[in-house]
Coordinates of C-alpha atoms and ligand atoms in Angstrom, one line a residue:
M4 CA -29.9 -4.6 -20.9
K5 CA -28.2 -2.0 -18.8
Q6 CA -25.3 -3.3 -16.7
T7 CA -25.4 -2.9 -13.0
Y8 CA -22.4 -1.2 -11.3
E9 CA -21.3 -4.5 -9.9
E10 CA -21.3 -6.0 -13.4
I11 CA -19.3 -3.0 -14.8
E12 CA -16.8 -3.3 -11.9
E13 CA -16.5 -7.0 -12.5
T14 CA -15.3 -6.4 -16.0
Y15 CA -12.5 -4.2 -14.7
I16 CA -11.7 -6.0 -11.5
K17 CA -12.2 -9.7 -11.8
T18 CA -12.8 -11.0 -8.2
L19 CA -10.8 -14.2 -7.8
K20 CA -13.1 -17.0 -6.7
G21 CA -12.9 -18.8 -3.3
R22 CA -10.4 -21.7 -3.7
A23 CA -8.2 -19.8 -6.3
A24 CA -8.0 -16.9 -3.9
L25 CA -7.1 -19.1 -1.0
K26 CA -4.4 -20.9 -3.0
R27 CA -2.8 -17.7 -4.0
L28 CA -3.0 -16.3 -0.5
L29 CA -1.3 -19.4 0.9
K30 CA 1.4 -19.1 -1.8
D31 CA 2.0 -15.4 -0.9
M32 CA 2.1 -16.3 2.8
A33 CA 4.5 -19.1 2.2
K34 CA 7.1 -16.4 1.4
N35 CA 7.2 -15.7 5.1
R36 CA 8.0 -19.3 6.0
K37 CA 9.9 -18.5 9.2
Q38 CA 7.0 -16.6 10.9
M39 CA 4.6 -19.3 9.7
A40 CA 6.7 -22.0 11.3
V41 CA 6.9 -20.1 14.6
L42 CA 3.2 -19.5 14.5
I43 CA 2.3 -23.1 13.8
A44 CA 4.7 -24.5 16.4
S45 CA 3.5 -22.0 19.1
V46 CA -0.1 -22.7 18.4
M47 CA 0.4 -26.4 18.5
I48 CA 2.3 -26.3 21.7
T49 CA -0.4 -24.1 23.3
A50 CA -3.1 -26.5 22.1
I51 CA -1.2 -29.6 23.2
A52 CA -0.6 -28.1 26.7
A53 CA -4.3 -27.2 26.9
T54 CA -5.4 -30.7 25.8
F55 CA -3.5 -32.4 28.5
S56 CA -5.2 -30.4 31.3
P57 CA -8.4 -32.6 31.4
L58 CA -6.3 -35.7 31.7
A59 CA -4.5 -34.1 34.6
I60 CA -7.9 -33.1 36.2
G61 CA -9.1 -36.7 35.8
D62 CA -6.0 -37.9 37.6
A63 CA -6.5 -35.4 40.3
V64 CA -10.1 -36.5 40.8
N65 CA -8.9 -40.1 41.0
G66 CA -6.3 -38.9 43.5
V67 CA -9.0 -37.3 45.6
A68 CA -11.2 -40.4 45.4
D69 CA -8.2 -42.5 46.5
R70 CA -7.2 -39.9 49.1
S71 CA -3.6 -40.0 47.5
F72 CA -1.7 -36.8 48.5
K73 CA 1.1 -37.7 46.1
V74 CA -1.2 -37.8 43.1
I75 CA -2.8 -34.5 44.1
L76 CA 0.7 -32.9 44.4
D77 CA 1.8 -34.3 41.1
F78 CA -1.3 -33.0 39.6
S79 CA -0.8 -29.5 41.0
L80 CA 2.8 -29.4 39.6
L81 CA 1.7 -30.7 36.3
F82 CA -1.1 -28.2 36.1
I83 CA 1.2 -25.2 36.9
G84 CA 3.7 -26.6 34.3
L85 CA 1.1 -26.8 31.6
A86 CA -0.1 -23.3 32.4
M87 CA 3.4 -21.9 32.1
I88 CA 4.0 -23.7 28.8
Q89 CA 0.7 -22.2 27.5
F90 CA 1.6 -18.7 28.7
A91 CA 5.0 -18.8 26.9
S92 CA 3.8 -20.3 23.7
N93 CA 0.8 -18.1 23.6
R94 CA 3.0 -15.0 23.6
F95 CA 4.9 -16.3 20.6
R96 CA 1.6 -17.2 18.9
V97 CA 0.2 -13.7 19.3
I98 CA 3.3 -11.9 18.1
S99 CA 4.0 -14.2 15.2
S100 CA 0.4 -14.2 14.0
T101 CA 0.3 -10.4 14.1
I102 CA 3.5 -10.1 12.1
L103 CA 2.3 -12.7 9.6
A104 CA -1.2 -11.3 9.2
Q105 CA -0.3 -7.6 9.1
G106 CA 2.7 -8.3 6.9
T107 CA 0.5 -10.1 4.4
V108 CA -2.1 -7.3 4.4
K109 CA 0.6 -4.7 3.9
N110 CA 2.0 -6.6 1.0
L111 CA -1.4 -7.0 -0.6
R112 CA -2.2 -3.3 -0.1
D113 CA 1.1 -2.2 -1.5
R114 CA 0.6 -4.4 -4.6
S115 CA -3.0 -3.2 -5.1
F116 CA -1.8 0.4 -4.8
K117 CA 0.9 -0.2 -7.3
S118 CA -1.6 -1.9 -9.6
I119 CA -4.0 1.1 -9.6
Q120 CA -1.1 3.4 -10.4
H121 CA -0.7 1.4 -13.7
V122 CA -4.2 0.7 -14.9
P123 CA -5.4 2.6 -17.9
I124 CA -7.2 5.9 -17.4
S125 CA -10.5 4.2 -18.7
F126 CA -10.5 2.1 -15.5
F127 CA -11.1 5.2 -13.4
S128 CA -14.0 6.4 -15.5
K129 CA -15.8 3.1 -14.7
V130 CA -14.7 2.0 -11.2
K131 CA -15.9 4.1 -8.3
A132 CA -13.1 5.5 -6.1
G133 CA -15.0 4.6 -2.9
F134 CA -15.4 1.0 -3.9
L135 CA -11.7 0.8 -4.6
I136 CA -11.0 2.3 -1.2
S137 CA -13.4 -0.1 0.4
R138 CA -11.6 -3.1 -1.2
M139 CA -8.3 -1.9 -0.1
T140 CA -9.2 -0.9 3.5
N141 CA -12.3 -2.9 4.7
D142 CA -11.4 -6.1 2.8
G143 CA -7.8 -5.8 4.0
E144 CA -8.9 -5.3 7.6
T145 CA -11.2 -8.4 7.4
L146 CA -8.3 -10.4 6.1
G147 CA -6.0 -9.1 8.8
E148 CA -8.5 -10.2 11.5
F149 CA -8.9 -13.6 9.8
L150 CA -5.2 -14.3 9.7
T151 CA -4.5 -12.9 13.1
F152 CA -7.3 -14.8 14.9
Q153 CA -8.8 -17.5 12.7
I154 CA -5.8 -19.2 11.2
P155 CA -4.2 -19.9 14.6
S156 CA -7.6 -21.1 15.8
V157 CA -7.7 -23.6 12.8
V158 CA -4.3 -25.0 13.7
S159 CA -5.1 -25.0 17.4
G160 CA -8.6 -26.5 16.8
M161 CA -7.3 -29.3 14.6
T162 CA -4.5 -30.1 17.1
T163 CA -7.0 -30.2 20.0
V164 CA -9.5 -32.3 18.1
I165 CA -7.0 -34.9 17.0
L166 CA -5.2 -35.1 20.3
S167 CA -8.5 -35.2 22.3
I168 CA -9.8 -38.1 20.2
A169 CA -6.4 -39.9 20.7
I170 CA -6.5 -39.4 24.4
M171 CA -10.2 -40.4 24.7
L172 CA -9.5 -43.6 22.7
Y173 CA -6.5 -44.3 25.0
L174 CA -8.8 -43.8 28.1
D175 CA -11.8 -45.7 26.9
F176 CA -12.7 -46.9 23.4
N177 CA -16.5 -47.4 23.9
L178 CA -17.0 -44.1 25.7
T179 CA -15.1 -42.3 22.8
L180 CA -17.6 -43.8 20.3
Y181 CA -20.5 -42.4 22.4
A182 CA -18.8 -39.0 22.6
L183 CA -18.5 -38.9 18.7
I184 CA -22.2 -40.0 18.1
V185 CA -23.3 -36.3 17.5
L186 CA -20.5 -35.5 15.1
P187 CA -22.3 -36.5 11.9
F188 CA -25.3 -34.3 12.9
L189 CA -23.0 -31.3 13.4
S190 CA -21.3 -31.8 10.1
I191 CA -24.5 -32.2 8.1
F192 CA -26.0 -29.1 9.8
T193 CA -22.9 -27.0 9.1
I194 CA -22.6 -28.0 5.5
S195 CA -26.3 -27.4 4.8
L196 CA -25.9 -23.7 5.9
Q197 CA -22.8 -23.0 3.9
G198 CA -24.5 -21.4 0.9
K199 CA -26.6 -19.1 3.0
V200 CA -23.6 -18.0 5.1
R201 CA -21.6 -17.1 1.9
K202 CA -24.5 -15.1 0.5
N203 CA -24.9 -13.2 3.7
Y204 CA -21.2 -12.3 3.9
L205 CA -21.1 -11.2 0.3
R206 CA -24.1 -8.9 1.0
T207 CA -22.4 -7.3 4.0
R208 CA -19.2 -6.7 2.1
R209 CA -21.1 -5.2 -0.9
T210 CA -23.2 -2.9 1.3
I211 CA -20.2 -1.6 3.2
A212 CA -18.5 -0.9 -0.1
A213 CA -21.5 1.0 -1.3
I214 CA -21.4 3.1 1.9
T215 CA -17.7 3.9 1.4
G216 CA -18.3 4.7 -2.3
N217 CA -21.2 7.0 -1.5
L218 CA -19.1 8.7 1.3
A219 CA -16.2 9.4 -1.1
E220 CA -18.6 10.9 -3.7
N221 CA -20.3 13.1 -1.2
I222 CA -17.2 14.4 0.4
S223 CA -15.7 15.3 -3.0
S224 CA -18.9 17.0 -4.2
I225 CA -19.9 18.7 -0.9
R226 CA -19.8 22.2 -2.4
S227 CA -22.3 21.3 -5.1
I228 CA -24.5 19.5 -2.6
K229 CA -24.7 22.6 -0.4
A230 CA -25.1 24.9 -3.4
F231 CA -28.1 23.0 -4.7
N232 CA -29.5 22.5 -1.2
V233 CA -29.7 18.8 -1.7
E234 CA -28.4 17.8 1.7
S235 CA -31.6 16.0 2.7
Y236 CA -31.6 14.0 -0.5
T237 CA -28.0 12.9 0.0
E238 CA -28.7 12.2 3.6
E239 CA -31.6 10.0 2.6
R240 CA -29.5 8.1 0.1
F241 CA -26.8 7.6 2.6
D242 CA -29.3 6.5 5.2
G243 CA -30.7 4.0 2.6
L244 CA -27.3 2.5 2.0
N245 CA -26.6 2.4 5.7
N246 CA -29.9 0.6 6.3
D247 CA -29.0 -2.0 3.7
N248 CA -25.7 -2.6 5.5
L249 CA -27.5 -2.8 8.9
N250 CA -30.1 -5.3 7.5
A251 CA -27.3 -7.4 5.9
N252 CA -25.5 -7.5 9.2
I253 CA -28.7 -8.4 11.1
R254 CA -29.4 -11.2 8.7
A255 CA -25.8 -12.5 9.0
S256 CA -26.0 -12.3 12.8
R257 CA -29.4 -14.0 12.9
L258 CA -28.0 -16.9 10.9
S259 CA -24.9 -17.1 13.0
S260 CA -26.8 -16.9 16.4
M261 CA -29.3 -19.6 15.2
Y262 CA -26.3 -21.7 14.1
G263 CA -24.6 -21.1 17.5
A264 CA -27.7 -22.1 19.5
I265 CA -28.3 -25.3 17.5
V266 CA -24.7 -26.3 17.8
R267 CA -24.8 -25.8 21.6
I268 CA -27.8 -28.1 21.7
I269 CA -25.9 -30.7 19.8
E270 CA -22.9 -30.2 22.1
Y271 CA -25.0 -30.6 25.3
S272 CA -26.7 -33.7 23.8
G273 CA -23.2 -35.1 23.3
I274 CA -22.2 -34.4 26.9
A275 CA -25.5 -35.9 28.1
I276 CA -24.8 -39.1 26.1
V277 CA -21.3 -39.3 27.6
V278 CA -22.5 -38.8 31.2
L279 CA -25.2 -41.4 30.7
A280 CA -23.0 -44.0 29.0
G281 CA -20.1 -43.1 31.4
A282 CA -22.3 -43.5 34.5
I283 CA -23.4 -47.0 33.3
Q284 CA -19.8 -48.0 32.7
L285 CA -18.7 -46.5 36.1
K286 CA -21.5 -48.5 37.8
A287 CA -20.3 -51.6 36.1
G288 CA -16.8 -50.8 37.3
L289 CA -15.4 -50.5 33.8
I290 CA -14.0 -47.0 34.3
S291 CA -12.8 -44.8 37.1
I292 CA -14.6 -41.6 38.2
G293 CA -11.5 -39.7 37.0
I294 CA -11.9 -41.0 33.5
L295 CA -15.6 -40.0 33.4
V296 CA -14.6 -36.4 34.6
S297 CA -11.8 -36.3 31.9
F298 CA -14.3 -37.4 29.3
I299 CA -16.8 -34.7 30.2
F300 CA -14.0 -32.1 29.8
Y301 CA -12.8 -33.7 26.6
V302 CA -16.2 -33.6 25.0
Q303 CA -16.3 -29.9 25.7
E304 CA -12.7 -29.3 24.8
F305 CA -13.4 -31.2 21.7
F306 CA -16.6 -29.4 20.8
D307 CA -15.3 -25.9 21.3
P308 CA -12.8 -26.2 18.4
V309 CA -15.3 -28.0 16.3
I310 CA -17.7 -25.1 16.8
Q311 CA -14.9 -22.6 16.2
L312 CA -13.9 -24.4 13.1
S313 CA -17.4 -24.4 11.7
Q314 CA -17.9 -20.7 12.7
L315 CA -14.6 -20.1 11.1
Y316 CA -16.3 -20.9 7.8
N317 CA -18.3 -17.6 8.2
S318 CA -15.2 -15.6 8.7
Y319 CA -13.3 -17.6 6.1
Q320 CA -16.1 -16.8 3.6
S321 CA -16.0 -13.1 4.5
S322 CA -12.2 -12.7 4.2
I323 CA -11.8 -15.0 1.2
V324 CA -14.3 -12.8 -0.7
G325 CA -12.3 -9.8 0.4
V326 CA -9.0 -11.4 -0.7
G327 CA -10.5 -12.3 -4.0
R328 CA -11.4 -8.7 -4.5
I329 CA -8.0 -7.5 -3.5
Y330 CA -6.4 -9.9 -6.0
G331 CA -8.9 -8.6 -8.5
I332 CA -7.3 -5.1 -8.1
I333 CA -3.8 -6.5 -8.2
D334 CA -4.6 -8.4 -11.5
S335 CA -6.5 -5.7 -13.2
K336 CA -5.4 -5.1 -16.7
K337 CA -2.4 -2.7 -16.8
E338 CA -1.8 0.2 -19.2
V339 CA 0.2 -1.0 -22.2
Q340 CA 3.6 -0.1 -20.8
S341 CA 5.5 -1.7 -23.7
E342 CA 8.2 -2.9 -21.4
G343 CA 11.5 -3.6 -23.0
E344 CA 10.5 -1.8 -26.2
I345 CA 11.7 1.4 -27.8
N346 CA 12.8 4.0 -25.3
I347 CA 12.9 7.5 -26.6
S348 CA 14.6 10.6 -25.1
T349 CA 13.7 13.2 -27.7
L350 CA 11.2 14.1 -30.3
N351 CA 13.2 14.4 -33.5
D352 CA 10.7 15.0 -36.1
S353 CA 6.9 14.7 -35.6
I354 CA 3.8 13.1 -34.1
V355 CA 1.5 11.8 -36.8
L356 CA -2.0 10.6 -36.4
K357 CA -3.0 8.4 -39.3
D358 CA -6.7 7.4 -39.9
V359 CA -7.3 7.3 -36.2
N360 CA -10.7 6.2 -34.9
F361 CA -11.6 6.1 -31.2
A362 CA -14.7 5.3 -29.2
Y363 CA -15.0 5.2 -25.4
D364 CA -17.8 2.7 -25.3
D365 CA -20.1 2.4 -28.3
S366 CA -20.2 6.0 -29.3
D367 CA -17.4 7.3 -31.5
A368 CA -15.4 10.1 -30.0
L369 CA -12.9 10.6 -32.8
K370 CA -13.4 9.7 -36.5
N371 CA -10.8 9.3 -39.1
I372 CA -8.3 11.8 -37.7
N373 CA -5.3 12.6 -39.9
L374 CA -2.9 15.1 -38.3
T375 CA 0.8 15.9 -38.3
I376 CA 2.4 17.8 -35.5
K377 CA 5.9 18.8 -36.5
K378 CA 8.6 19.1 -33.9
G379 CA 8.6 22.7 -32.6
E380 CA 5.2 23.4 -34.1
N381 CA 2.5 25.0 -31.9
I382 CA -0.9 23.8 -32.8
G383 CA -4.3 24.7 -31.4
I384 CA -7.2 22.4 -31.2
V385 CA -10.6 24.1 -31.0
G386 CA -14.1 23.0 -31.3
H387 CA -17.4 23.1 -29.4
T388 CA -18.0 21.2 -26.2
G389 CA -17.9 17.5 -26.6
A390 CA -16.2 17.8 -30.0
G391 CA -13.3 15.4 -29.0
K392 CA -10.5 17.9 -28.1
T393 CA -9.6 16.3 -24.7
T394 CA -10.0 12.8 -26.3
L395 CA -7.5 13.8 -28.9
S396 CA -5.0 15.0 -26.3
N397 CA -5.7 11.8 -24.3
L398 CA -4.6 9.7 -27.3
I399 CA -1.5 11.8 -27.8
M400 CA -0.7 11.4 -24.1
K401 CA -1.2 7.6 -24.6
F402 CA -3.9 7.5 -22.0
Y403 CA -6.0 5.5 -24.5
T404 CA -5.1 3.6 -27.7
P405 CA -7.0 4.2 -30.9
Q406 CA -9.2 1.3 -32.0
T407 CA -8.1 1.7 -35.6
G408 CA -5.4 3.8 -37.2
E409 CA -2.0 4.6 -35.7
I410 CA -0.1 7.3 -33.9
L411 CA 3.5 7.6 -35.1
V412 CA 6.2 9.3 -33.1
D413 CA 9.2 10.0 -35.3
G414 CA 7.8 7.2 -37.6
R415 CA 7.4 4.6 -34.9
N416 CA 4.1 3.3 -33.7
L417 CA 3.3 4.8 -30.3
S418 CA 2.2 1.4 -29.0
E419 CA 5.8 0.2 -29.5
I420 CA 7.3 3.1 -27.5
N421 CA 7.9 2.7 -23.8
T422 CA 5.1 4.8 -22.2
E423 CA 7.3 6.1 -19.4
S424 CA 10.0 7.3 -21.7
Y425 CA 7.4 8.9 -24.0
R426 CA 5.6 10.7 -21.2
N427 CA 8.9 12.0 -19.9
L428 CA 8.9 14.2 -23.0
I429 CA 5.5 15.7 -22.3
S430 CA 4.2 18.1 -19.7
P431 CA 0.5 18.4 -19.5
V432 CA -1.6 21.2 -18.1
L433 CA -4.9 19.4 -17.6
Q434 CA -8.3 20.9 -17.1
E435 CA -8.5 19.6 -13.5
P436 CA -5.0 19.8 -12.0
F437 CA -4.5 17.3 -9.3
L438 CA -3.1 18.7 -6.1
F439 CA -1.7 16.7 -3.1
R440 CA -1.8 17.8 0.5
G441 CA 1.3 20.0 1.0
T442 CA 2.7 23.4 0.1
I443 CA 2.7 24.9 -3.4
Y444 CA 6.5 24.2 -3.6
E445 CA 5.9 20.5 -2.7
N446 CA 3.1 20.2 -5.3
V447 CA 5.4 21.6 -8.0
K448 CA 8.3 19.4 -6.9
I449 CA 6.3 16.3 -7.5
A450 CA 6.6 16.9 -11.2
A451 CA 10.2 18.2 -11.0
P452 CA 12.0 16.7 -8.0
D453 CA 15.4 18.0 -9.1
K454 CA 14.4 21.6 -9.0
S455 CA 15.3 23.6 -5.9
E456 CA 12.8 26.0 -4.3
N457 CA 14.9 29.0 -5.6
E458 CA 14.7 27.6 -9.1
I459 CA 10.9 27.1 -8.8
E460 CA 10.5 30.6 -7.5
K461 CA 12.6 32.0 -10.4
L462 CA 10.5 30.2 -13.0
A463 CA 7.4 31.4 -11.2
S464 CA 8.7 35.0 -11.5
D465 CA 9.8 34.6 -15.1
F466 CA 6.4 33.4 -16.1
S467 CA 4.5 36.0 -14.1
L468 CA 2.9 33.3 -11.9
K469 CA 4.5 34.5 -8.7
R470 CA 2.2 37.4 -8.5
I471 CA -0.7 35.0 -8.4
F472 CA 0.9 33.1 -5.4
D473 CA 2.0 36.3 -3.7
K474 CA -1.7 37.0 -2.9
L475 CA -1.7 34.0 -0.6
P476 CA -0.8 34.5 3.1
E477 CA 2.3 32.4 3.0
G478 CA 3.1 32.7 -0.7
M479 CA 4.5 29.6 -2.2
E480 CA 4.8 28.1 1.3
T481 CA 1.0 28.0 1.5
N482 CA -0.5 24.7 2.3
V483 CA -3.0 23.8 -0.5
G484 CA -5.3 21.7 1.7
E485 CA -6.9 18.5 0.6
L486 CA -7.2 18.4 -3.2
G487 CA -6.2 22.0 -3.2
R488 CA -9.5 23.1 -1.5
S489 CA -7.9 26.1 0.1
L490 CA -7.0 27.6 -3.3
S491 CA -9.0 29.3 -6.0
E492 CA -9.4 27.6 -9.3
G493 CA -7.1 30.1 -10.9
Q494 CA -4.4 29.5 -8.3
K495 CA -4.7 25.8 -8.9
Q496 CA -4.2 26.3 -12.6
A497 CA -1.2 28.5 -12.0
I498 CA 0.4 25.6 -10.0
A499 CA -0.4 23.2 -12.9
I500 CA 1.3 25.6 -15.4
L501 CA 4.3 26.0 -13.1
R502 CA 4.6 22.3 -12.7
A503 CA 4.7 21.8 -16.5
L504 CA 7.2 24.6 -16.9
C505 CA 9.5 23.2 -14.2
R506 CA 9.7 19.9 -16.1
D507 CA 11.2 21.7 -19.0
P508 CA 9.4 19.5 -21.5
Q509 CA 9.9 19.0 -25.2
I510 CA 6.1 18.8 -25.8
I511 CA 3.6 20.7 -23.8
I512 CA -0.1 19.9 -23.9
M513 CA -2.4 22.5 -22.4
D514 CA -6.1 21.9 -22.0
E515 CA -7.8 25.3 -21.3
P516 CA -4.7 26.3 -19.3
T517 CA -5.9 29.8 -18.3
S518 CA -9.7 29.4 -18.3
N519 CA -9.9 30.3 -14.6
I520 CA -7.3 33.0 -14.5
D521 CA -8.3 36.6 -14.7
P522 CA -7.6 38.4 -18.0
Y523 CA -5.0 40.6 -16.4
S524 CA -2.9 37.7 -15.1
E525 CA -3.6 35.8 -18.3
K526 CA -2.0 38.5 -20.3
F527 CA 1.3 38.1 -18.4
I528 CA 1.2 34.4 -18.5
F529 CA 0.5 34.5 -22.2
Q530 CA 3.6 36.6 -22.8
S531 CA 5.8 34.2 -20.9
L532 CA 4.3 31.1 -22.5
E533 CA 4.9 32.6 -25.9
K534 CA 8.6 32.7 -25.2
F535 CA 8.5 29.2 -23.7
A536 CA 6.5 27.6 -26.4
R537 CA 8.7 29.1 -29.2
E538 CA 11.3 26.5 -28.5
R539 CA 8.9 23.6 -27.9
T540 CA 6.1 21.6 -29.4
L541 CA 2.8 23.0 -28.1
I542 CA -0.6 21.4 -28.3
L543 CA -3.1 23.9 -27.0
I544 CA -6.7 22.9 -26.5
T545 CA -9.1 25.7 -26.1
H546 CA -12.5 27.0 -27.0
R547 CA -11.5 30.4 -25.8
F548 CA -9.4 32.2 -28.3
S549 CA -7.5 34.5 -26.0
M550 CA -4.4 32.3 -26.3
I551 CA -4.9 31.3 -30.0
S552 CA -2.1 33.5 -31.3
L553 CA 0.3 31.3 -29.5
V554 CA -0.2 28.7 -32.2
D555 CA 1.0 28.4 -35.8
K556 CA -1.8 26.1 -36.9
I557 CA -5.4 25.6 -35.8
I558 CA -7.3 22.3 -36.0
V559 CA -11.1 22.6 -35.7
L560 CA -12.9 19.5 -34.4
Q561 CA -16.6 18.8 -34.7
D562 CA -18.4 15.6 -33.7
G563 CA -15.0 13.9 -33.5
K564 CA -13.9 14.9 -37.0
I565 CA -11.3 17.4 -38.2
V566 CA -13.5 19.8 -40.2
E567 CA -11.1 22.7 -40.7
S568 CA -7.4 23.4 -40.4
G569 CA -5.1 26.2 -41.2
T570 CA -3.6 29.4 -39.8
F571 CA -5.7 32.0 -38.0
P572 CA -6.0 34.3 -41.0
E573 CA -6.7 31.3 -43.3
L574 CA -9.6 30.1 -41.1
R575 CA -11.0 33.7 -40.7
E576 CA -10.9 34.0 -44.4
K577 CA -12.7 30.7 -44.9
K578 CA -15.6 31.9 -42.8
G579 CA -16.4 28.4 -41.7
I580 CA -17.0 27.0 -38.2
F581 CA -13.9 28.5 -36.7
S582 CA -14.9 31.9 -37.9
Q583 CA -18.4 31.5 -36.6
M584 CA -17.1 30.5 -33.2
Y585 CA -14.8 33.4 -33.2
D586 CA -17.6 35.8 -34.1
I587 CA -19.9 34.5 -31.4
L588 CA -17.1 35.1 -28.9
Y589 CA -15.8 38.5 -30.0
G590 CA -18.6 39.8 -32.2
N591 CA -18.4 40.2 -36.0
R592 CA -16.2 43.2 -35.7
G593 CA -13.7 41.8 -38.1
E594 CA -10.9 42.4 -35.6
S595 CA -8.0 40.1 -35.4
I596 CA -6.4 39.0 -32.1
E597 CA -3.0 38.9 -33.7
Ligands
ATP4 N1 -14.4 8.7 -20.1 C1 -15.4 8.8 -21.0 N2 -16.2 7.7 -21.2 C2 -17.2 7.8 -22.2 N3 -17.4 8.8 -23.0 C3 -16.6 9.9 -22.9 C4 -15.5 9.9 -21.9 N4 -14.9 11.1 -22.0 C5 -15.5 11.8 -23.0 N5 -16.5 11.1 -23.5 C6 -17.3 11.5 -24.6 O1 -16.5 11.7 -25.8 C7 -16.9 12.8 -26.5 C8 -15.7 13.8 -26.6 O2 -15.4 14.3 -25.3 P1 -14.2 15.3 -25.1 O3 -14.0 15.4 -23.6 O4 -13.0 14.8 -25.9 O5 -14.7 16.6 -25.7 P2 -14.1 18.1 -25.6 O6 -14.1 18.6 -27.0 O7 -12.8 18.0 -24.9 O8 -15.2 18.8 -24.7 P3 -15.0 20.0 -23.7 O9 -14.6 21.3 -24.4 O10 -16.3 20.2 -23.1 O11 -13.9 19.6 -22.7 C9 -18.1 13.4 -25.7 O12 -19.3 13.0 -26.4 C10 -18.0 12.8 -24.4 O13 -19.3 12.6 -23.8

């Protein structure tokens, strides 16, 4: 059966389940013990000060009933004192909870960002970017709110409940039992709703992730959407997802309002019971009017945190689901980095692929590949679309690991070589060069931070790339816009080539490096690359043959297999697949590009 996106995502990002997520979160938060201690202390002081207020009010009522000015004065002073304590401790509470909450969210975001920098490339072909963004932003936000507001309210609520019960017991045992009669009903009711609440929250989180995912996809493909005139279709799809989210939120709020209303009914029943039982005791002269007034306040004081605590469950569910998702990203399986294993700084002899087989999912992309790339050799990989050229370069770049067979670098298995040290030898010029916001200089410097602007400019001139940038209004100072949207495809490719050259690599892997550059500019780049590649190992992937004379040996791939290999004249002579491809492109004029 076909997997849903959620199922696919779950295989890459394992959402940590409720209790495990909470345990880990508390462990992470415990690292910030000092703030936690300040927070707990300030919350408890605020709650204790607040809980003593009804007692003071009861005394004041007794004072009024007894017409005792001294009691009323004492009450006023006590009341002001309690208010000042609350004001001061509340300030600490707000600041420390923000530091603790936002600090935790920042730490989790940093760790998940770091994690996605190190997951294998296959992760990104399965997990949607928008969903990842949603996990790191929306889920992080929900957690932030939970920690800032809800955690203090748990501590405060528990302090209030325990202290209120203690004071009520101290004031009158029997009346306390009456006040607590409704508690079992409230607990049973709350527990019976838990499953539904959890489901609702999961639904709201999923639907918001779907919206973010759809938004990211739409923004990145806006040109195609416009070109195909499919705006109304994409609007409808977005509207559908938006509706799902609205409905999920309405369902969640219906449940929460129904819950709130029923809890209030239980609360008022509790107050009515206390008033009734209290009035009987008052009439019998067992308690004072002040005690009855204090009790009425305490029942309320005591119910508010109970309601908050039970509503907290909603928000707990929502944020714990989010935290579980964030931990899922942090824990996602990393690229084999081969830490502590062989570090290499040069390619001394060769890269050898021995009986290599590779499949992305179930379909084979490369079959039984045997290939030797000698140091300093320039090889071309050609073949029709989907033949496996990019896959082969992905394996050589160590983006993927072959399922069977091995890749040997100077005789050592690539999986034993530290990935970072190996990739430092290589400069890729990929089909889709990634550009960051910033100038052309800045984009080149990302790959070669030690190069000055003058050195970059000189390399650009030497390799005839500067003339491509000179057409831009601010030359190499031009801002490339988001993802390089202010540049032409050819200009983007020119940046990718310049980046690779600036790294001064030992191995250069080019995947259709000049496919978007005009033939005139391509000719100049070709001449420069020829000089550059002479001293280096070059792997050139192409199905255009304009650059093929850069290479010494050509490998022809078809359906994932090497079907031909040899020099250009040898392959022309053979009149096989390569020759056919060449003839289709240039006509069977028997001309050589050499
Ligand atoms: N991330 C992926 N997940 C699943 N299958 C993939 C993935 N990337 C490529 N493939 C499949 O692997 C096969 C080889 O693809 P590859 O990109 O290596 O071909 P190519 O020769 O580079 O093609 P082109 O010239 O069009 O770039 C194709 O059938 C393709 O559909």
